[in-house]
PDB file of C-alpha atoms in Angstrom:
ATOM      1  CA  MET N   1     -24.358  42.536  -0.846  1.00 74.00           C
ATOM      2  CA  LYS N   2     -21.621  41.346  -2.727  1.00 79.00           C
ATOM      3  CA  LYS N   3     -19.048  43.509  -0.046  1.00 81.00           C
ATOM      4  CA  GLN N   4     -20.741  41.447   2.717  1.00 83.00           C
ATOM      5  CA  GLU N   5     -20.077  38.527   0.790  1.00 84.00           C
ATOM      6  CA  LYS N   6     -16.541  39.202   0.079  1.00 84.00           C
ATOM      7  CA  THR N   7     -15.743  40.035   3.403  1.00 86.00           C
ATOM      8  CA  ILE N   8     -17.705  36.486   4.735  1.00 84.00           C
ATOM      9  CA  ARG N   9     -15.256  34.682   2.437  1.00 85.00           C
ATOM     10  CA  LYS N  10     -12.134  36.669   3.468  1.00 85.00           C
ATOM     11  CA  SER N  11     -12.794  35.412   7.127  1.00 84.00           C
ATOM     12  CA  LEU N  12     -13.402  32.205   6.870  1.00 82.00           C
ATOM     13  CA  ALA N  13     -10.130  31.935   4.223  1.00 84.00           C
ATOM     14  CA  LEU N  14      -8.053  33.420   6.912  1.00 84.00           C
ATOM     15  CA  VAL N  15      -9.576  30.956   9.733  1.00 85.00           C
ATOM     16  CA  PHE N  16      -9.666  27.845   7.505  1.00 87.00           C
ATOM     17  CA  ILE N  17      -6.276  28.284   5.788  1.00 87.00           C
ATOM     18  CA  PRO N  18      -4.186  28.135   8.729  1.00 86.00           C
ATOM     19  CA  ILE N  19      -6.347  25.097  10.347  1.00 88.00           C
ATOM     20  CA  PHE N  20      -5.452  23.105   6.660  1.00 87.00           C
ATOM     21  CA  ILE N  21      -1.804  24.180   7.214  1.00 88.00           C
ATOM     22  CA  VAL N  22      -1.778  22.755  10.690  1.00 86.00           C
ATOM     23  CA  ILE N  23      -3.480  19.376   9.641  1.00 86.00           C
ATOM     24  CA  ILE N  24      -0.550  19.217   6.501  1.00 84.00           C
ATOM     25  CA  SER N  25       1.869  19.636   9.108  1.00 81.00           C
ATOM     26  CA  ILE N  26       0.642  17.499  12.061  1.00 78.00           C
ATOM     27  CA  SER N  27       0.328  14.416   9.221  1.00 75.00           C
ATOM     28  CA  LEU N  28       2.999  14.918   7.540  1.00 72.00           C
ATOM     29  CA  ILE N  29       5.334  14.937  10.868  1.00 71.00           C
ATOM     30  CA  GLN N  30       3.404  11.712  12.108  1.00 69.00           C
ATOM     31  CA  ASN N  31       3.824   9.371   8.946  1.00 67.00           C
ATOM     32  CA  ASN N  32       7.466  10.175   8.817  1.00 70.00           C
ATOM     33  CA  SER N  33       7.717   9.499  12.594  1.00 79.00           C
ATOM     34  CA  GLN N  34      10.424   6.211  14.068  1.00 81.00           C
ATOM     35  CA  ASN N  35       6.675   4.871  15.799  1.00 84.00           C
ATOM     36  CA  TYR N  36       4.934   5.306  12.699  1.00 85.00           C
ATOM     37  CA  LEU N  37       7.263   3.725  10.201  1.00 87.00           C
ATOM     38  CA  LYS N  38       8.179   0.738  12.514  1.00 90.00           C
ATOM     39  CA  LYS N  39       4.594   0.019  13.292  1.00 90.00           C
ATOM     40  CA  GLU N  40       3.698   0.128   9.323  1.00 90.00           C
ATOM     41  CA  TYR N  41       7.490  -2.076   8.624  1.00 92.00           C
ATOM     42  CA  GLU N  42       5.616  -4.782  11.248  1.00 93.00           C
ATOM     43  CA  LYS N  43       2.279  -5.228  10.071  1.00 93.00           C
ATOM     44  CA  ILE N  44       3.494  -5.341   6.802  1.00 93.00           C
ATOM     45  CA  ARG N  45       6.360  -7.766   7.894  1.00 93.00           C
ATOM     46  CA  ASN N  46       3.420 -10.088  10.084  1.00 93.00           C
ATOM     47  CA  ASN N  47       0.874 -10.631   7.782  1.00 92.00           C
ATOM     48  CA  SER N  48       0.758 -13.492   6.479  1.00 92.00           C
ATOM     49  CA  TYR N  49      -1.779 -15.429   3.893  1.00 92.00           C
ATOM     50  CA  SER N  50      -2.200 -18.230   1.408  1.00 93.00           C
ATOM     51  CA  GLY N  51      -4.066 -19.655  -0.975  1.00 94.00           C
ATOM     52  CA  LYS N  52      -4.726 -20.732  -4.681  1.00 95.00           C
ATOM     53  CA  ILE N  53      -5.571 -18.264  -7.635  1.00 94.00           C
ATOM     54  CA  THR N  54      -9.110 -18.852  -8.859  1.00 93.00           C
ATOM     55  CA  SER N  55     -10.135 -15.824 -10.828  1.00 90.00           C
ATOM     56  CA  LEU N  56      -8.295 -13.282 -12.619  1.00 89.00           C
ATOM     57  CA  LEU N  57     -10.431 -10.948 -12.922  1.00 83.00           C
ATOM     58  CA  LEU N  58      -9.916  -9.320 -16.186  1.00 76.00           C
ATOM     59  CA  VAL N  59     -12.430  -7.139 -16.031  1.00 69.00           C
ATOM     60  CA  LYS N  60     -11.636  -4.616 -13.275  1.00 64.00           C
ATOM     61  CA  ASP N  61      -8.272  -2.065 -14.010  1.00 65.00           C
ATOM     62  CA  ASN N  62      -6.874  -0.322 -11.726  1.00 68.00           C
ATOM     63  CA  GLY N  63      -4.265   1.243 -13.634  1.00 78.00           C
ATOM     64  CA  ARG N  64      -0.999  -0.320 -11.944  1.00 85.00           C
ATOM     65  CA  THR N  65      -2.444  -3.054  -9.967  1.00 87.00           C
ATOM     66  CA  ARG N  66      -4.700  -5.880 -11.172  1.00 88.00           C
ATOM     67  CA  PRO N  67      -7.351  -8.495  -8.394  1.00 89.00           C
ATOM     68  CA  ILE N  68      -7.152 -11.577  -8.543  1.00 91.00           C
ATOM     69  CA  LEU N  69      -9.607 -13.423  -6.726  1.00 92.00           C
ATOM     70  CA  ILE N  70      -8.324 -16.123  -3.633  1.00 93.00           C
ATOM     71  CA  ASP N  71      -9.523 -19.125  -2.800  1.00 93.00           C
ATOM     72  CA  ASN N  72     -13.535 -17.864  -4.118  1.00 89.00           C
ATOM     73  CA  LYS N  73     -13.214 -16.118  -0.372  1.00 91.00           C
ATOM     74  CA  TRP N  74     -11.104 -12.515  -1.001  1.00 89.00           C
ATOM     75  CA  GLU N  75      -9.353 -10.352  -3.693  1.00 90.00           C
ATOM     76  CA  LYS N  76      -5.737  -8.697  -4.206  1.00 91.00           C
ATOM     77  CA  GLU N  77      -4.219  -6.305  -5.525  1.00 90.00           C
ATOM     78  CA  ILE N  78      -1.507  -7.098  -7.450  1.00 91.00           C
ATOM     79  CA  PRO N  79       0.995  -5.417  -9.976  1.00 90.00           C
ATOM     80  CA  PHE N  80      -0.180  -6.077 -13.479  1.00 87.00           C
ATOM     81  CA  PHE N  81       3.284  -7.074 -14.543  1.00 89.00           C
ATOM     82  CA  ILE N  82       2.950 -10.393 -12.537  1.00 91.00           C
ATOM     83  CA  HIS N  83      -1.315 -10.159 -13.458  1.00 89.00           C
ATOM     84  CA  GLU N  84      -0.105 -10.693 -17.438  1.00 88.00           C
ATOM     85  CA  LYS N  85       2.487 -14.317 -16.128  1.00 90.00           C
ATOM     86  CA  ILE N  86      -0.292 -16.104 -13.310  1.00 91.00           C
ATOM     87  CA  ASN N  87      -3.156 -18.383 -14.014  1.00 90.00           C
ATOM     88  CA  ILE N  88      -5.841 -19.744 -12.399  1.00 91.00           C
ATOM     89  CA  GLY N  89      -4.730 -22.432 -10.368  1.00 92.00           C
ATOM     90  CA  ASP N  90      -1.423 -20.980  -9.678  1.00 93.00           C
ATOM     91  CA  SER N  91      -0.369 -20.649  -5.679  1.00 93.00           C
ATOM     92  CA  LEU N  92       0.246 -17.096  -3.880  1.00 93.00           C
ATOM     93  CA  TYR N  93       1.679 -17.234  -0.268  1.00 94.00           C
ATOM     94  CA  LYS N  94       3.252 -14.723   2.327  1.00 94.00           C
ATOM     95  CA  LYS N  95       4.856 -16.167   5.809  1.00 94.00           C
ATOM     96  CA  ILE N  96       5.169 -14.373   8.813  1.00 94.00           C
ATOM     97  CA  ASP N  97       8.441 -12.472   9.176  1.00 93.00           C
ATOM     98  CA  SER N  98       8.741 -11.628   6.113  1.00 93.00           C
ATOM     99  CA  ASP N  99       9.013  -9.198   2.937  1.00 93.00           C
ATOM    100  CA  PHE N 100       7.988 -11.197   0.337  1.00 95.00           C
ATOM    101  CA  GLU N 101       4.745 -13.124  -1.496  1.00 95.00           C
ATOM    102  CA  TYR N 102       5.606 -15.208  -3.972  1.00 95.00           C
ATOM    103  CA  TYR N 103       3.386 -16.648  -7.081  1.00 94.00           C
ATOM    104  CA  VAL N 104       4.100 -20.608  -7.522  1.00 93.00           C
ATOM    105  CA  ARG N 105       3.203 -20.821 -11.146  1.00 91.00           C
ATOM    106  CA  ASN N 106       2.374 -24.697 -11.908  1.00 87.00           C
ATOM    107  CA  SER N 107       1.893 -24.402 -15.852  1.00 79.00           C
ATOM    108  CA  LYS N 108       5.987 -23.065 -15.948  1.00 74.00           C
ATOM    109  CA  THR N 109       6.994 -24.598 -12.503  1.00 78.00           C
ATOM    110  CA  ASP N 110       8.654 -21.906 -10.984  1.00 86.00           C
ATOM    111  CA  THR N 111       7.859 -19.142  -8.388  1.00 91.00           C
ATOM    112  CA  ILE N 112       7.548 -15.126  -8.967  1.00 92.00           C
ATOM    113  CA  LYS N 113       9.103 -13.439  -5.370  1.00 94.00           C
ATOM    114  CA  ARG N 114       7.455 -10.053  -4.715  1.00 94.00           C
ATOM    115  CA  ASP N 115       8.886  -7.525  -1.738  1.00 94.00           C
ATOM    116  CA  VAL N 116       6.068  -6.472  -0.541  1.00 93.00           C
ATOM    117  CA  ASN N 117       8.028  -4.119   2.440  1.00 93.00           C
ATOM    118  CA  GLU N 118      10.338  -2.251   0.259  1.00 93.00           C
ATOM    119  CA  PHE N 119       8.976   1.341   0.876  1.00 92.00           C
ATOM    120  CA  TYR N 120       8.555   1.093   5.045  1.00 90.00           C
ATOM    121  CA  ARG N 121      11.684  -0.950   5.134  1.00 91.00           C
ATOM    122  CA  LYS N 122      13.635   1.300   3.300  1.00 92.00           C
ATOM    123  CA  LYS N 123      11.705   4.503   4.935  1.00 89.00           C
ATOM    124  CA  TYR N 124      12.131   2.800   8.682  1.00 89.00           C
ATOM    125  CA  PHE N 125      16.125   2.005   8.483  1.00 89.00           C
ATOM    126  CA  ASP N 126      16.694   5.213   7.077  1.00 88.00           C
ATOM    127  CA  LYS N 127      15.135   6.597   9.986  1.00 83.00           C
ATOM    128  CA  LEU N 128      17.192   4.232  12.055  1.00 83.00           C
ATOM    129  CA  ASN N 129      20.138   5.006  10.556  1.00 84.00           C
ATOM    130  CA  GLU N 130      19.637   9.099  10.649  1.00 77.00           C
ATOM    131  CA  LYS N 131      20.417   8.748  14.839  1.00 60.00           C
TER     132      LYS N 131
END
């Protein structure tokens, strides 16, 4: 009985390990393709939003990011170092064709600028420069 189990496990391993390796290879190739990088870069770039921060959601802690509630409608994850600097009533916006989002602080009358597309922009332009 144990010999049969060992044979079955060995057979399954010989089938599933190559399939697993092929799936990982395909995903790595696809994630580094120029078309994929361009699509992700433009997806972030063409996104726009704005609103007033209505809650800092201090109960939730997601490691390096913290959630905020915008206009009592939708949550947005932001870096913890920005979360510590903003207050309820401050505003957040990102324009179309921009890689930056802005946090307008009412209490100190200044703005925090954050590059939200740095990763895909760098990878996409590096891929373009390879040719």
